[in-house]
PDB file of C-alpha atoms in Angstrom:
ATOM      1  CA  MET A  24     -36.783  43.684  36.887  1.00 42.00           C
ATOM      2  CA  LEU A  25     -36.546  40.747  34.500  1.00 41.00           C
ATOM      3  CA  ARG A  26     -36.267  43.111  31.530  1.00 42.00           C
ATOM      4  CA  ARG A  27     -33.410  44.979  33.244  1.00 41.00           C
ATOM      5  CA  MET A  28     -31.526  41.740  34.027  1.00 40.00           C
ATOM      6  CA  LEU A  29     -31.928  40.621  30.410  1.00 37.00           C
ATOM      7  CA  ALA A  30     -30.602  43.966  29.142  1.00 38.00           C
ATOM      8  CA  LEU A  31     -27.575  43.770  31.455  1.00 35.00           C
ATOM      9  CA  THR A  32     -26.893  40.205  30.325  1.00 36.00           C
ATOM     10  CA  LEU A  33     -27.018  41.234  26.655  1.00 36.00           C
ATOM     11  CA  ILE A  34     -24.707  44.178  27.275  1.00 35.00           C
ATOM     12  CA  SER A  35     -22.238  41.925  29.098  1.00 38.00           C
ATOM     13  CA  ALA A  36     -22.343  39.341  26.325  1.00 39.00           C
ATOM     14  CA  SER A  37     -21.741  41.936  23.628  1.00 36.00           C
ATOM     15  CA  ASN A  38     -18.835  43.380  25.593  1.00 37.00           C
ATOM     16  CA  VAL A  39     -17.216  39.943  25.820  1.00 37.00           C
ATOM     17  CA  ALA A  40     -17.833  39.236  22.130  1.00 38.00           C
ATOM     18  CA  CYS A  41     -16.223  42.510  21.072  1.00 36.00           C
ATOM     19  CA  ALA A  42     -13.532  42.582  23.716  1.00 36.00           C
ATOM     20  CA  GLY A  43     -10.396  41.638  21.782  1.00 39.00           C
ATOM     21  CA  SER A  44      -8.217  38.606  21.488  1.00 47.00           C
ATOM     22  CA  HIS A  45      -6.213  37.579  24.510  1.00 50.00           C
ATOM     23  CA  ALA A  46      -6.482  37.776  28.254  1.00 43.00           C
ATOM     24  CA  ASP A  47      -3.478  40.098  28.354  1.00 45.00           C
ATOM     25  CA  ASP A  48      -4.916  42.648  25.904  1.00 49.00           C
ATOM     26  CA  GLY A  49      -6.754  44.606  28.587  1.00 51.00           C
ATOM     27  CA  GLY A  50     -10.197  44.054  27.008  1.00 57.00           C
ATOM     28  CA  THR A  51     -10.923  40.351  27.363  1.00 61.00           C
ATOM     29  CA  PRO A  52     -11.960  39.075  30.794  1.00 65.00           C
ATOM     30  CA  PRO A  53      -9.288  37.059  32.625  1.00 73.00           C
ATOM     31  CA  GLY A  54      -9.485  33.357  31.861  1.00 85.00           C
ATOM     32  CA  VAL A  55     -10.969  33.886  28.378  1.00 90.00           C
ATOM     33  CA  PHE A  56      -9.157  33.513  25.033  1.00 94.00           C
ATOM     34  CA  VAL A  57     -10.752  34.806  21.835  1.00 93.00           C
ATOM     35  CA  ALA A  58      -9.036  33.502  18.701  1.00 95.00           C
ATOM     36  CA  PHE A  59      -8.602  35.525  15.530  1.00 96.00           C
ATOM     37  CA  SER A  60      -7.250  34.561  12.097  1.00 96.00           C
ATOM     38  CA  SER A  61      -3.743  35.579  13.160  1.00 96.00           C
ATOM     39  CA  ASP A  62      -3.799  32.913  15.909  1.00 97.00           C
ATOM     40  CA  PHE A  63      -3.992  30.185  13.234  1.00 97.00           C
ATOM     41  CA  LYS A  64      -1.343  31.739  10.950  1.00 94.00           C
ATOM     42  CA  ASP A  65       1.544  29.329  11.546  1.00 92.00           C
ATOM     43  CA  PHE A  66      -0.395  26.212  12.531  1.00 95.00           C
ATOM     44  CA  ARG A  67       1.479  24.036  10.009  1.00 92.00           C
ATOM     45  CA  THR A  68       4.663  24.606  12.067  1.00 95.00           C
ATOM     46  CA  TRP A  69       3.049  23.322  15.294  1.00 97.00           C
ATOM     47  CA  GLN A  70       3.403  19.807  16.657  1.00 97.00           C
ATOM     48  CA  SER A  71       1.500  17.564  14.236  1.00 95.00           C
ATOM     49  CA  PHE A  72      -0.237  14.223  14.582  1.00 94.00           C
ATOM     50  CA  ASP A  73      -1.275  11.917  11.748  1.00 91.00           C
ATOM     51  CA  VAL A  74      -4.735  10.774  12.850  1.00 88.00           C
ATOM     52  CA  THR A  75      -5.764   9.205   9.529  1.00 83.00           C
ATOM     53  CA  MET A  76      -6.112   5.725  11.009  1.00 77.00           C
ATOM     54  CA  ASP A  77      -8.014   6.999  14.056  1.00 68.00           C
ATOM     55  CA  ALA A  78     -10.739   8.851  12.134  1.00 60.00           C
ATOM     56  CA  ASP A  79     -14.062   7.320  11.216  1.00 55.00           C
ATOM     57  CA  ALA A  80     -14.350   7.248   7.438  1.00 48.00           C
ATOM     58  CA  GLY A  81     -17.486   8.805   6.036  1.00 47.00           C
ATOM     59  CA  ALA A  82     -18.996  12.164   5.222  1.00 48.00           C
ATOM     60  CA  LEU A  83     -17.376  14.029   8.137  1.00 54.00           C
ATOM     61  CA  HIS A  84     -13.983  12.325   7.936  1.00 53.00           C
ATOM     62  CA  PRO A  85     -13.473  10.998   4.400  1.00 54.00           C
ATOM     63  CA  GLU A  86     -10.837   8.393   3.715  1.00 58.00           C
ATOM     64  CA  ALA A  87      -7.937  10.771   3.241  1.00 64.00           C
ATOM     65  CA  MET A  88      -4.831  11.904   5.064  1.00 76.00           C
ATOM     66  CA  LEU A  89      -5.986  13.642   8.230  1.00 85.00           C
ATOM     67  CA  MET A  90      -3.556  15.710  10.293  1.00 89.00           C
ATOM     68  CA  GLU A  91      -4.105  17.506  13.581  1.00 94.00           C
ATOM     69  CA  TYR A  92      -1.894  20.342  14.770  1.00 96.00           C
ATOM     70  CA  LEU A  93      -1.515  21.421  18.403  1.00 98.00           C
ATOM     71  CA  ASN A  94      -0.252  24.916  19.248  1.00 98.00           C
ATOM     72  CA  ARG A  95       1.224  23.797  22.583  1.00 96.00           C
ATOM     73  CA  ALA A  96       1.193  20.670  24.660  1.00 96.00           C
ATOM     74  CA  PRO A  97      -0.655  20.774  27.983  1.00 97.00           C
ATOM     75  CA  PRO A  98       1.376  20.491  31.179  1.00 97.00           C
ATOM     76  CA  SER A  99       2.080  16.915  32.238  1.00 96.00           C
ATOM     77  CA  GLY A 100      -0.691  15.506  34.421  1.00 95.00           C
ATOM     78  CA  SER A 101      -3.364  17.908  33.098  1.00 96.00           C
ATOM     79  CA  THR A 102      -6.970  16.741  33.267  1.00 94.00           C
ATOM     80  CA  GLU A 103      -8.059  19.256  30.630  1.00 93.00           C
ATOM     81  CA  PHE A 104      -6.419  21.362  27.956  1.00 95.00           C
ATOM     82  CA  PRO A 105      -5.506  24.874  29.133  1.00 95.00           C
ATOM     83  CA  ILE A 106      -7.272  27.989  27.907  1.00 95.00           C
ATOM     84  CA  GLY A 107      -5.593  29.156  24.707  1.00 96.00           C
ATOM     85  CA  THR A 108      -5.078  25.634  23.350  1.00 97.00           C
ATOM     86  CA  ILE A 109      -5.693  25.466  19.591  1.00 98.00           C
ATOM     87  CA  ILE A 110      -6.142  22.221  17.654  1.00 97.00           C
ATOM     88  CA  VAL A 111      -6.453  22.407  13.864  1.00 95.00           C
ATOM     89  CA  LYS A 112      -7.676  19.437  11.781  1.00 91.00           C
ATOM     90  CA  GLN A 113      -6.691  19.444   8.119  1.00 88.00           C
ATOM     91  CA  ILE A 114      -7.648  16.883   5.494  1.00 79.00           C
ATOM     92  CA  ASN A 115      -5.026  16.121   2.819  1.00 71.00           C
ATOM     93  CA  GLY A 116      -2.802  19.073   3.796  1.00 62.00           C
ATOM     94  CA  ASP A 117      -3.663  20.958   0.619  1.00 61.00           C
ATOM     95  CA  LEU A 118      -2.726  24.607   0.256  1.00 67.00           C
ATOM     96  CA  THR A 119      -5.277  25.316  -2.442  1.00 71.00           C
ATOM     97  CA  LYS A 120      -7.065  28.635  -2.119  1.00 69.00           C
ATOM     98  CA  ASN A 121     -10.435  28.174  -0.386  1.00 67.00           C
ATOM     99  CA  ASP A 122      -9.460  24.695   0.901  1.00 76.00           C
ATOM    100  CA  GLN A 123     -11.489  24.121   4.091  1.00 78.00           C
ATOM    101  CA  TYR A 124     -10.346  22.739   7.440  1.00 87.00           C
ATOM    102  CA  PHE A 125     -11.456  22.916  11.059  1.00 91.00           C
ATOM    103  CA  ALA A 126     -10.295  23.916  14.519  1.00 94.00           C
ATOM    104  CA  MET A 127     -11.244  23.853  18.152  1.00 95.00           C
ATOM    105  CA  VAL A 128     -10.002  26.534  20.527  1.00 95.00           C
ATOM    106  CA  LYS A 129     -10.122  26.318  24.321  1.00 95.00           C
ATOM    107  CA  ARG A 130     -11.748  29.683  24.864  1.00 92.00           C
ATOM    108  CA  GLY A 131     -12.727  29.268  28.488  1.00 88.00           C
ATOM    109  CA  ALA A 132     -15.990  31.166  28.067  1.00 78.00           C
ATOM    110  CA  PRO A 133     -18.845  29.565  30.006  1.00 72.00           C
ATOM    111  CA  GLN A 134     -21.257  29.716  27.045  1.00 67.00           C
ATOM    112  CA  GLN A 135     -19.086  27.204  25.176  1.00 71.00           C
ATOM    113  CA  PRO A 136     -19.337  23.504  26.102  1.00 67.00           C
ATOM    114  CA  ASN A 137     -16.404  22.711  28.341  1.00 81.00           C
ATOM    115  CA  GLY A 138     -14.817  25.978  27.186  1.00 89.00           C
ATOM    116  CA  TRP A 139     -14.242  24.942  23.525  1.00 91.00           C
ATOM    117  CA  GLU A 140     -15.182  27.043  20.507  1.00 91.00           C
ATOM    118  CA  TRP A 141     -15.424  25.456  17.041  1.00 90.00           C
ATOM    119  CA  PHE A 142     -14.092  26.985  13.807  1.00 93.00           C
ATOM    120  CA  GLY A 143     -14.309  26.449  10.078  1.00 91.00           C
ATOM    121  CA  LEU A 144     -11.155  27.741   8.413  1.00 92.00           C
ATOM    122  CA  TYR A 145     -10.120  28.160   4.793  1.00 90.00           C
ATOM    123  CA  ASN A 146      -7.033  29.150   2.851  1.00 88.00           C
ATOM    124  CA  ALA A 147      -7.402  32.820   2.002  1.00 89.00           C
ATOM    125  CA  ASP A 148      -4.707  32.595  -0.699  1.00 87.00           C
ATOM    126  CA  ASP A 149      -2.555  30.104  -2.590  1.00 82.00           C
ATOM    127  CA  ALA A 150       0.119  30.319   0.130  1.00 83.00           C
ATOM    128  CA  GLY A 151      -2.297  28.649   2.576  1.00 84.00           C
ATOM    129  CA  THR A 152      -2.892  31.657   4.843  1.00 89.00           C
ATOM    130  CA  PRO A 153      -5.765  30.629   7.137  1.00 93.00           C
ATOM    131  CA  ASP A 154      -8.854  32.747   7.644  1.00 95.00           C
ATOM    132  CA  ILE A 155     -12.048  32.119   9.611  1.00 96.00           C
ATOM    133  CA  ALA A 156     -15.125  31.020   7.642  1.00 91.00           C
ATOM    134  CA  TRP A 157     -17.299  30.477  10.734  1.00 90.00           C
ATOM    135  CA  ARG A 158     -16.969  30.166  14.490  1.00 90.00           C
ATOM    136  CA  GLY A 159     -19.119  28.631  17.212  1.00 83.00           C
ATOM    137  CA  GLY A 160     -20.563  25.924  14.991  1.00 76.00           C
ATOM    138  CA  PRO A 161     -21.109  25.290  11.305  1.00 77.00           C
ATOM    139  CA  PRO A 162     -23.922  27.218   9.633  1.00 76.00           C
ATOM    140  CA  SER A 163     -26.675  25.202   7.979  1.00 73.00           C
ATOM    141  CA  THR A 164     -25.008  25.860   4.614  1.00 71.00           C
ATOM    142  CA  ALA A 165     -21.643  24.412   5.707  1.00 66.00           C
ATOM    143  CA  GLU A 166     -20.374  21.142   4.292  1.00 60.00           C
ATOM    144  CA  TYR A 167     -19.205  19.918   7.715  1.00 58.00           C
ATOM    145  CA  GLY A 168     -22.302  18.296   9.116  1.00 54.00           C
ATOM    146  CA  GLY A 169     -24.654  21.164   8.255  1.00 55.00           C
ATOM    147  CA  ASP A 170     -25.890  21.170  11.859  1.00 56.00           C
ATOM    148  CA  PRO A 171     -24.814  23.898  14.313  1.00 55.00           C
ATOM    149  CA  THR A 172     -24.594  21.306  17.081  1.00 59.00           C
ATOM    150  CA  SER A 173     -22.679  18.695  15.073  1.00 69.00           C
ATOM    151  CA  CYS A 174     -19.283  19.474  16.637  1.00 80.00           C
ATOM    152  CA  ASN A 175     -20.608  19.147  20.183  1.00 76.00           C
ATOM    153  CA  ARG A 176     -22.694  16.081  19.373  1.00 77.00           C
ATOM    154  CA  CYS A 177     -19.607  14.027  18.497  1.00 80.00           C
ATOM    155  CA  HIS A 178     -16.963  15.658  20.695  1.00 85.00           C
ATOM    156  CA  ILE A 179     -19.014  15.371  23.892  1.00 84.00           C
ATOM    157  CA  THR A 180     -18.566  11.593  23.619  1.00 86.00           C
ATOM    158  CA  CYS A 181     -14.769  11.870  23.719  1.00 88.00           C
ATOM    159  CA  ASP A 182     -13.453  11.111  27.179  1.00 89.00           C
ATOM    160  CA  ASN A 183     -10.520  13.496  26.800  1.00 94.00           C
ATOM    161  CA  ASP A 184     -11.822  17.040  27.354  1.00 94.00           C
ATOM    162  CA  TYR A 185     -13.777  16.895  24.061  1.00 91.00           C
ATOM    163  CA  VAL A 186     -10.643  15.955  22.057  1.00 94.00           C
ATOM    164  CA  CYS A 187     -11.202  12.691  20.177  1.00 90.00           C
ATOM    165  CA  ALA A 188      -7.834  11.950  18.530  1.00 91.00           C
ATOM    166  CA  PRO A 189      -6.014   9.209  20.484  1.00 92.00           C
ATOM    167  CA  PRO A 190      -2.545  10.784  19.919  1.00 94.00           C
ATOM    168  CA  LEU A 191      -3.786  13.871  21.790  1.00 95.00           C
ATOM    169  CA  LYS A 192      -4.796  12.008  24.952  1.00 96.00           C
ATOM    170  CA  LEU A 193      -3.995  14.181  27.964  1.00 97.00           C
ATOM    171  CA  SER A 194      -2.287  11.203  29.595  1.00 96.00           C
ATOM    172  CA  SER A 195       0.229  11.212  26.693  1.00 93.00           C
ATOM    173  CA  PHE A 196       1.738  14.553  27.683  1.00 94.00           C
TER     174      PHE A 196
END
């Protein structure tokens, strides 16, 4: 019985992982958003926030210009960001090929803490076209923390639905 339940759980998980991008695509369960590279394509045109002064200087947030981009503001009075929210954090705003930056996407899947999924992004070309380097958490070889739990470890302490940047406080919208 236990073996059968485990097999059904694995099948369900693989179906969700391979289901497609958005809740309206017919393959992803309702209330779940799966981001792909195309979802980050125009992030530099989104509402932006200079969070340089709010970031802790150091290995994870070096003393440099730090911008965050929000794909859409949450409804006024929200207590959490809605599923489908994308926040991209870019250091220096460079468009150099292979330049690395990071994102958090409100996926809504229960296996993600509070529904967020973490991403490492990079510029796939000199025009700054974003592509996904990793998702879920940084691999041990990544420069960003090098610990698969590093995103959660810091963001869980933020009393704003895991979003730390003061300009993105839910009460501001």
